[in-house]
mmCIF file of the C-alpha atoms, coordinates in Angstrom:
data_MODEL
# 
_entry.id   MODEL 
# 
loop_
_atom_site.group_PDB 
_atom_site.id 
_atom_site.type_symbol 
_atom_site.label_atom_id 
_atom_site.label_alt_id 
_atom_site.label_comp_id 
_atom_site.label_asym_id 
_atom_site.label_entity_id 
_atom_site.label_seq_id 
_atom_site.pdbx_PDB_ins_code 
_atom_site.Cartn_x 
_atom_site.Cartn_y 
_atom_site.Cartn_z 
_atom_site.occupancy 
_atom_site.B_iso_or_equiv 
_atom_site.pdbx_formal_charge 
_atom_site.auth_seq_id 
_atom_site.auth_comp_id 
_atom_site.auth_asym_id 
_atom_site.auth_atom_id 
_atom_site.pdbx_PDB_model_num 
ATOM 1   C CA . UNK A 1 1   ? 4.716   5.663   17.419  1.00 0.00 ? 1   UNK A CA 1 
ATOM 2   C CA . UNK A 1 2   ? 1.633   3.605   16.625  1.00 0.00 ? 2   UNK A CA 1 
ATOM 3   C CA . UNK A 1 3   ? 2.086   -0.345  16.807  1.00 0.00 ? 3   UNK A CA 1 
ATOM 4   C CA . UNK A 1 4   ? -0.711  -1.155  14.326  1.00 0.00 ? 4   UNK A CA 1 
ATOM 5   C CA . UNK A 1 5   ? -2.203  1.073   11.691  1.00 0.00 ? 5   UNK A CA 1 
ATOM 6   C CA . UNK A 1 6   ? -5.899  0.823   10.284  1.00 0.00 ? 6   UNK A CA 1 
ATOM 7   C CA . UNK A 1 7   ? -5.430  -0.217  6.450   1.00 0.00 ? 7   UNK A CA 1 
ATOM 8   C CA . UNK A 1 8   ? -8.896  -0.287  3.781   1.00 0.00 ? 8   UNK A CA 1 
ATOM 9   C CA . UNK A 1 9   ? -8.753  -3.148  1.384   1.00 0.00 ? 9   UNK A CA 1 
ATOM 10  C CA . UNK A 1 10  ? -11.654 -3.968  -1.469  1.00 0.00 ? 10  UNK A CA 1 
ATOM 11  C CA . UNK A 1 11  ? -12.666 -7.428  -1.370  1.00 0.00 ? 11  UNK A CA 1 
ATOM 12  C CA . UNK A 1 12  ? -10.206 -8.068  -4.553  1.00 0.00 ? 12  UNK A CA 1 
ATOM 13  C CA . UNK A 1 13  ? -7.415  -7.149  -2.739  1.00 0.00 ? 13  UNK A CA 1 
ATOM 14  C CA . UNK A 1 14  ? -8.332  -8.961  0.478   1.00 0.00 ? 14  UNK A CA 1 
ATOM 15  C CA . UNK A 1 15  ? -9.075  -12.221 -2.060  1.00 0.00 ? 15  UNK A CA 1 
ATOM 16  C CA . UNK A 1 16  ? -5.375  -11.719 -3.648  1.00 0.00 ? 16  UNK A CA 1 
ATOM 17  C CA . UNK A 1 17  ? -4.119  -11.333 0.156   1.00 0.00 ? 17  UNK A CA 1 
ATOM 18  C CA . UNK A 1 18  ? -5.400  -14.737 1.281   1.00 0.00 ? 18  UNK A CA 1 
ATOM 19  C CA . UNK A 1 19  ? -4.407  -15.830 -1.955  1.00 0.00 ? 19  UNK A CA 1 
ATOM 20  C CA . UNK A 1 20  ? -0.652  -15.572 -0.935  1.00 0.00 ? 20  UNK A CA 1 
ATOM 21  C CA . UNK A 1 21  ? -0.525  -14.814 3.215   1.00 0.00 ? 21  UNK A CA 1 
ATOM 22  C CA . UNK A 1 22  ? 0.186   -18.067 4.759   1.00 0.00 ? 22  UNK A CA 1 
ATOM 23  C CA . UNK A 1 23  ? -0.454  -18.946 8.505   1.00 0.00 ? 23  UNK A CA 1 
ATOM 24  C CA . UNK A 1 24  ? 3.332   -21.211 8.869   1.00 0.00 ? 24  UNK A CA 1 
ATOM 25  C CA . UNK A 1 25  ? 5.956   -21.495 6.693   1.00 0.00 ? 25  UNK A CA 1 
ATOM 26  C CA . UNK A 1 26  ? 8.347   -24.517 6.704   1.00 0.00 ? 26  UNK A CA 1 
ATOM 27  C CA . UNK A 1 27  ? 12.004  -23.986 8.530   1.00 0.00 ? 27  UNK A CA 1 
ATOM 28  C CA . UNK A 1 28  ? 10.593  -20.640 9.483   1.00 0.00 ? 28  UNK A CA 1 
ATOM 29  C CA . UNK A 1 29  ? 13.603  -20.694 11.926  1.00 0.00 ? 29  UNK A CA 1 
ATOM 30  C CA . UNK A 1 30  ? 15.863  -19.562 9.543   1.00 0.00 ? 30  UNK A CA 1 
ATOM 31  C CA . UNK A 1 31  ? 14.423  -15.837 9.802   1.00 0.00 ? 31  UNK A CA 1 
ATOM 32  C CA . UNK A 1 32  ? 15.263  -13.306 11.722  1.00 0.00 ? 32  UNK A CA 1 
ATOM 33  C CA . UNK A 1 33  ? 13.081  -11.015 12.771  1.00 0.00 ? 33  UNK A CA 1 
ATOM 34  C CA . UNK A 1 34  ? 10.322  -10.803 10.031  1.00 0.00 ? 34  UNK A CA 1 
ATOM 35  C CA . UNK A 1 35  ? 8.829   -13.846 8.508   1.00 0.00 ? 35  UNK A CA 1 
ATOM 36  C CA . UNK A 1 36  ? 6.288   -13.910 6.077   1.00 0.00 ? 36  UNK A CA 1 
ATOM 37  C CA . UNK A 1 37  ? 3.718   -15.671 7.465   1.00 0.00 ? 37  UNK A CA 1 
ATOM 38  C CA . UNK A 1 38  ? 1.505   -14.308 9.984   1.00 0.00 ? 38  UNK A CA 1 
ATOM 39  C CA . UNK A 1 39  ? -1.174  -16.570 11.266  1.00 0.00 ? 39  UNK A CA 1 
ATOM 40  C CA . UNK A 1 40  ? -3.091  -13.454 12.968  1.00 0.00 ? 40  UNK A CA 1 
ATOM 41  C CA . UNK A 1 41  ? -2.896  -11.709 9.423   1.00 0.00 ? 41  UNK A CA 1 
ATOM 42  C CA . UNK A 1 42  ? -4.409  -14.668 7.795   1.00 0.00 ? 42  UNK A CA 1 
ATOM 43  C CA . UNK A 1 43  ? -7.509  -14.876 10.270  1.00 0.00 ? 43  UNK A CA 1 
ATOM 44  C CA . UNK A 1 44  ? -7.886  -11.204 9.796   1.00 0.00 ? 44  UNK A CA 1 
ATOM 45  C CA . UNK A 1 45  ? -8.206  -11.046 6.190   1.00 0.00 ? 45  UNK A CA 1 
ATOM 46  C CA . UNK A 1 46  ? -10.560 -14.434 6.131   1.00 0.00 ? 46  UNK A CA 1 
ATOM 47  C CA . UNK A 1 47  ? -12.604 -12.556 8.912   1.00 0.00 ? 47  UNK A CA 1 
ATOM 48  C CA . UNK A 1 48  ? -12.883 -9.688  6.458   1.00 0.00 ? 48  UNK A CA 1 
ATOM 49  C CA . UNK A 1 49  ? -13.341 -11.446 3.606   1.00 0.00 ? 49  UNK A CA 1 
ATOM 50  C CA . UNK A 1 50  ? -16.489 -12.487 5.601   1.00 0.00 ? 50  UNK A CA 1 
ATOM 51  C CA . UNK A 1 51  ? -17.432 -9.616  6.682   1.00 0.00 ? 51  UNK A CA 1 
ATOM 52  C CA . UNK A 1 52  ? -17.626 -7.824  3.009   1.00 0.00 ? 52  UNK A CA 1 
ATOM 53  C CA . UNK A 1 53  ? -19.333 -11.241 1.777   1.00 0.00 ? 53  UNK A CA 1 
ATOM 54  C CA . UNK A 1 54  ? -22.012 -11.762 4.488   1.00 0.00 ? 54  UNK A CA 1 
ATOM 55  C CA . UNK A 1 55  ? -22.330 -7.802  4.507   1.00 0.00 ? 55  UNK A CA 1 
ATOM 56  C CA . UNK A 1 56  ? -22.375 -7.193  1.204   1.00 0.00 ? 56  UNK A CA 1 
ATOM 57  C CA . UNK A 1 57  ? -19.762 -4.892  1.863   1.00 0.00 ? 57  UNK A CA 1 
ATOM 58  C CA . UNK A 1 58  ? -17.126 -3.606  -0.950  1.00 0.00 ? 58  UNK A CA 1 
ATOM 59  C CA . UNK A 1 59  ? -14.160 -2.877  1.523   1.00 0.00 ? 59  UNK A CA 1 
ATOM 60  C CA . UNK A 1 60  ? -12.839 -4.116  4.696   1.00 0.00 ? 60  UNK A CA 1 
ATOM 61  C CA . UNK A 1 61  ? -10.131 -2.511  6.932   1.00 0.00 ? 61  UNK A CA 1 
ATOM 62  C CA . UNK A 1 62  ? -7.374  -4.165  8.639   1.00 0.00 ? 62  UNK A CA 1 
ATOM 63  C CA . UNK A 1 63  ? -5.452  -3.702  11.043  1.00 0.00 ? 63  UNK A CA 1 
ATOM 64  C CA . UNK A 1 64  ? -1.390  -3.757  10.190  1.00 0.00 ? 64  UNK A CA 1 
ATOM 65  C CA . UNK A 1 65  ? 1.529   -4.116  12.467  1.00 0.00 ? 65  UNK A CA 1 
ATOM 66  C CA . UNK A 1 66  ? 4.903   -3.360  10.561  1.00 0.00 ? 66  UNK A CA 1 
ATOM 67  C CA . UNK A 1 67  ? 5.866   -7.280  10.078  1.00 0.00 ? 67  UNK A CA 1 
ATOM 68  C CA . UNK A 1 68  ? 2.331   -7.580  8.704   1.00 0.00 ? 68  UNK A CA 1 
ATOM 69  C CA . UNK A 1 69  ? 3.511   -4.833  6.100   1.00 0.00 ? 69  UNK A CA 1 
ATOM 70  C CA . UNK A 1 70  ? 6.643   -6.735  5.472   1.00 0.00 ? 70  UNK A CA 1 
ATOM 71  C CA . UNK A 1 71  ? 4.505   -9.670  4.486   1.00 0.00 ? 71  UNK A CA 1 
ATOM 72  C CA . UNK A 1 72  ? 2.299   -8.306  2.809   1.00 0.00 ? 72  UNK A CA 1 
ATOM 73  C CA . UNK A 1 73  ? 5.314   -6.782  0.518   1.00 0.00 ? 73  UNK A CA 1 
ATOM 74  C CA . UNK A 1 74  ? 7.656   -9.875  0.407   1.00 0.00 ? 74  UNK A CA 1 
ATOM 75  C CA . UNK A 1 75  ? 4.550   -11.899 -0.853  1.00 0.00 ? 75  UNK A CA 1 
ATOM 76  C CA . UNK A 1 76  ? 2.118   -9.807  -2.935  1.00 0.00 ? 76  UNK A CA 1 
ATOM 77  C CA . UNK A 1 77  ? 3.254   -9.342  -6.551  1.00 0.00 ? 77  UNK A CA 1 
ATOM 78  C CA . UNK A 1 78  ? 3.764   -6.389  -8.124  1.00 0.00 ? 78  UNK A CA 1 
ATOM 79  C CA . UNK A 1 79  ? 1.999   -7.405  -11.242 1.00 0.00 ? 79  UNK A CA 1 
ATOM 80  C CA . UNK A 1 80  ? -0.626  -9.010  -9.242  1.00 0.00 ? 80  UNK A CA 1 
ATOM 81  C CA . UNK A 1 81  ? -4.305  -9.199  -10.880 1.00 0.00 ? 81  UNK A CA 1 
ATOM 82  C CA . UNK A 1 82  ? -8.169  -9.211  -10.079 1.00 0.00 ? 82  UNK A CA 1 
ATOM 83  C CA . UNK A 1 83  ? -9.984  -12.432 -11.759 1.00 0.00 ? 83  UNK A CA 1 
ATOM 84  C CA . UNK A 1 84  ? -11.566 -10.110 -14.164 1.00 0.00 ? 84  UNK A CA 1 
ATOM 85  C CA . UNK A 1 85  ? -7.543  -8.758  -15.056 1.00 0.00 ? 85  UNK A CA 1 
ATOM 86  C CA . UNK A 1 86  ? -7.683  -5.806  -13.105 1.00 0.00 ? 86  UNK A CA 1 
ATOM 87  C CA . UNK A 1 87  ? -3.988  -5.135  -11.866 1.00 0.00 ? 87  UNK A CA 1 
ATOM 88  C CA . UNK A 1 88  ? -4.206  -4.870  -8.147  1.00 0.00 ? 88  UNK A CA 1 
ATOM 89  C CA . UNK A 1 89  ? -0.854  -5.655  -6.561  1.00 0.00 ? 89  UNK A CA 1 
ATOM 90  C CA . UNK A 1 90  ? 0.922   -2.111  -6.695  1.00 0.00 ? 90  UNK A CA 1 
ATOM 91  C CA . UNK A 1 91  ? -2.481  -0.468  -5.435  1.00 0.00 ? 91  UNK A CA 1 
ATOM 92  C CA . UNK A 1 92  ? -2.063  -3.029  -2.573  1.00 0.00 ? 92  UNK A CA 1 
ATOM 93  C CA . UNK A 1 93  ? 1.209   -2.285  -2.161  1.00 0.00 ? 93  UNK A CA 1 
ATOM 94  C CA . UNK A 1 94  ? 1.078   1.500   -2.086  1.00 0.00 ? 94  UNK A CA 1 
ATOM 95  C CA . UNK A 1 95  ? -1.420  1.123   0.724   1.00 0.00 ? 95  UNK A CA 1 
ATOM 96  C CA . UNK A 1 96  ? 1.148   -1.039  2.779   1.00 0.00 ? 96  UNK A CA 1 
ATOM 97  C CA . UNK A 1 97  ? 3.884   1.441   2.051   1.00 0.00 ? 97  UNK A CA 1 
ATOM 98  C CA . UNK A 1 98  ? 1.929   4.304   3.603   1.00 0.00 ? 98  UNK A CA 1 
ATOM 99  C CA . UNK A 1 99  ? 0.988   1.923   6.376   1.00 0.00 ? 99  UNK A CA 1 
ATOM 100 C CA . UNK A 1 100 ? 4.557   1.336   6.816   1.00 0.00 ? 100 UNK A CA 1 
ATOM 101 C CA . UNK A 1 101 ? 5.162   5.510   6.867   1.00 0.00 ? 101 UNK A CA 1 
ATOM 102 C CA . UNK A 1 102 ? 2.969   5.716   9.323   1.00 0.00 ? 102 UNK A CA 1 
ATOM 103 C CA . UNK A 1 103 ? 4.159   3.363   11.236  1.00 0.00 ? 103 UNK A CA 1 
ATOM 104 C CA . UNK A 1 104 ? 7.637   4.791   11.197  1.00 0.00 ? 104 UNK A CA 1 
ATOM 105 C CA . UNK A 1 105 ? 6.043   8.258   12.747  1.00 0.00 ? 105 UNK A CA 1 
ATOM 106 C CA . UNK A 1 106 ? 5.825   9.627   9.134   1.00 0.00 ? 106 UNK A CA 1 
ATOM 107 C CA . UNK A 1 107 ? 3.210   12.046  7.703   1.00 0.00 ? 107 UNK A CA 1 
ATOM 108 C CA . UNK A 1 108 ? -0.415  11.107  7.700   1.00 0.00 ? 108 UNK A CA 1 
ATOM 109 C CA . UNK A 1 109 ? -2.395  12.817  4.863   1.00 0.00 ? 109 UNK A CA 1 
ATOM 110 C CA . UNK A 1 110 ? -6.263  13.995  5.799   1.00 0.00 ? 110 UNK A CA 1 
ATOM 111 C CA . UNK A 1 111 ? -9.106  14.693  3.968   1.00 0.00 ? 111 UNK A CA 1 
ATOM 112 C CA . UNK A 1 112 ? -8.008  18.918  4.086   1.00 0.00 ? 112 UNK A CA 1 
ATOM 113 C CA . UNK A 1 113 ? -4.378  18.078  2.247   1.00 0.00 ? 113 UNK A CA 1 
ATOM 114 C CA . UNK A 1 114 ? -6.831  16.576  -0.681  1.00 0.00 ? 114 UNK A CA 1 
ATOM 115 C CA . UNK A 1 115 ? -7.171  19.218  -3.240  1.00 0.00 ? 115 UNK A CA 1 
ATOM 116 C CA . UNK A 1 116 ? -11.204 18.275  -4.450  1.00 0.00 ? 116 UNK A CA 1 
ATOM 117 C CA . UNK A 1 117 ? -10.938 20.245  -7.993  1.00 0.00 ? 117 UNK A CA 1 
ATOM 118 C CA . UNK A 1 118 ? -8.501  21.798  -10.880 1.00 0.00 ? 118 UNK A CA 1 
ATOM 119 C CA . UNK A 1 119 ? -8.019  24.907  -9.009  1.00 0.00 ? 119 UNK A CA 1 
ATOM 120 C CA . UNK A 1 120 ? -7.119  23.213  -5.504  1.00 0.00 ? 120 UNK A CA 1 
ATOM 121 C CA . UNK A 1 121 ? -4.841  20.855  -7.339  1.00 0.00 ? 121 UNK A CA 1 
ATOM 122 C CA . UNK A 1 122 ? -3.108  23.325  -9.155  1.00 0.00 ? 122 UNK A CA 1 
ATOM 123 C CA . UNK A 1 123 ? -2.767  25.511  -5.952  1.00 0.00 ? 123 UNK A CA 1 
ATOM 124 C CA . UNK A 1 124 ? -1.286  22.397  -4.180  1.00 0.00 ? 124 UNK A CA 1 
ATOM 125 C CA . UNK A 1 125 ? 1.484   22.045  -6.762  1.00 0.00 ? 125 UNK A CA 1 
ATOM 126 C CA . UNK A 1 126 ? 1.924   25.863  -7.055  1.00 0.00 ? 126 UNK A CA 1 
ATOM 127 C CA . UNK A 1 127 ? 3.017   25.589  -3.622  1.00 0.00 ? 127 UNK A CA 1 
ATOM 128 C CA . UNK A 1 128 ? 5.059   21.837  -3.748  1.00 0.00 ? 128 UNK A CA 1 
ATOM 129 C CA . UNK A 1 129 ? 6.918   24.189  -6.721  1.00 0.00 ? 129 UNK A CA 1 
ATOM 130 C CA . UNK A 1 130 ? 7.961   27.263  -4.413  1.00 0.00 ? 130 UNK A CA 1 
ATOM 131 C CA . UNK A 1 131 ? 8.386   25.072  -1.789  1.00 0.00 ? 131 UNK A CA 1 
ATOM 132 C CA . UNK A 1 132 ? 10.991  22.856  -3.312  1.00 0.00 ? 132 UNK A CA 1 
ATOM 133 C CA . UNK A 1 133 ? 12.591  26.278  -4.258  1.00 0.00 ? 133 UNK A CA 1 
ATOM 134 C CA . UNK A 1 134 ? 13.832  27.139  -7.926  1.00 0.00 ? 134 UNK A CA 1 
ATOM 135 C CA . UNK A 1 135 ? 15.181  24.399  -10.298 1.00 0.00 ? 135 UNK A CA 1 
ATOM 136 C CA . UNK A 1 136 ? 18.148  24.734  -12.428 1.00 0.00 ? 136 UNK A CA 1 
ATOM 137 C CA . UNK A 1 137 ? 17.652  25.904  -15.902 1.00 0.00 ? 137 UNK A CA 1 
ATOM 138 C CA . UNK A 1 138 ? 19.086  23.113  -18.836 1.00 0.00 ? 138 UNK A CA 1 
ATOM 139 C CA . UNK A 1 139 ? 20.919  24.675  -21.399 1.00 0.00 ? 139 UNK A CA 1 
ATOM 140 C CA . UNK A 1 140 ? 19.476  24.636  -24.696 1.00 0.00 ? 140 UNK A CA 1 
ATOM 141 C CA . UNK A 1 141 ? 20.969  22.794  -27.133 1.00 0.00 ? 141 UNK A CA 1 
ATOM 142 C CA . UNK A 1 142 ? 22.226  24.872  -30.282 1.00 0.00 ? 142 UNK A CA 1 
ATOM 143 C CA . UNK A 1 143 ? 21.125  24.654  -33.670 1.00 0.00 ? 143 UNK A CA 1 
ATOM 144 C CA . UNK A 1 144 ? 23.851  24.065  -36.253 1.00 0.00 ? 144 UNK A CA 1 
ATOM 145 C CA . UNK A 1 145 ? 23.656  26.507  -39.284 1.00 0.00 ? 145 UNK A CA 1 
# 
């Protein structure tokens, strides 16, 4: 099982991140084995923040441990937006959830399990159909004379 997992962000997300991830947290005693604040996180996403900016790069990736997941999800929004209204914080989110599955030893999708037109995608769920074997029929509801 992988400790840390390799995670793209655009700059908008990595603004909303800093945004939110804090470096301390007051009485941060009080939890367990997670808290949400991660000073390593936070220099991360400022050094990529400066990476896209100085680079005039679009995307950064970051390295994520599973309490930087955790975080990441127990501080980003859901309904989270870009400054131009974009929403961002479920894309962000989804990323950190398939960080997470990875993480946990779960399936890693490549580049072959992308179907790149129609005809691959409807192949692909052709076979999620048969594999997922036959579904029950619903009865149909009567009509009334």
């Amino acid at each position: 099982m992988n400790d840390t997992v390799p995670v793209v962000f655009d700059l908008s997300e990595l603004w909303i991140m800093r945004a939110y991830v804090r470096h301390e947290l007051p009485n941060i005693e009080q939890w367990r084995a997670y808290p949400p604040v991660s000073l390593d996180l936070n220099d991360n996403i400022a050094a990529a923040i400066l990476f896209c900016v100085e680079n005039d790069e679009p995307e950064a990736a970051l390295l994520l441990s599973r309490g930087d997941c955790l975080a990441i999800d127990y501080l980003i929004p859901q309904d989270a937006k870009s400054p131009d209204g974009k929403p961002i914080g479920k894309p962000l989110l989804l990323k950190t959830f398939a960080a997470r599955r990875v993480l946990a030893g779960g399936p890693v999708a490549t580049e072959e399990d992308m179907p790149i037109d129609k005809d691959g995608l409807a192949l692909s769920v052709l076979k999620w159909q048969q594999s997922t074997g036959p579904k029950p029929k619903r009865p149909r509801a009567r009509k009334t004379p």
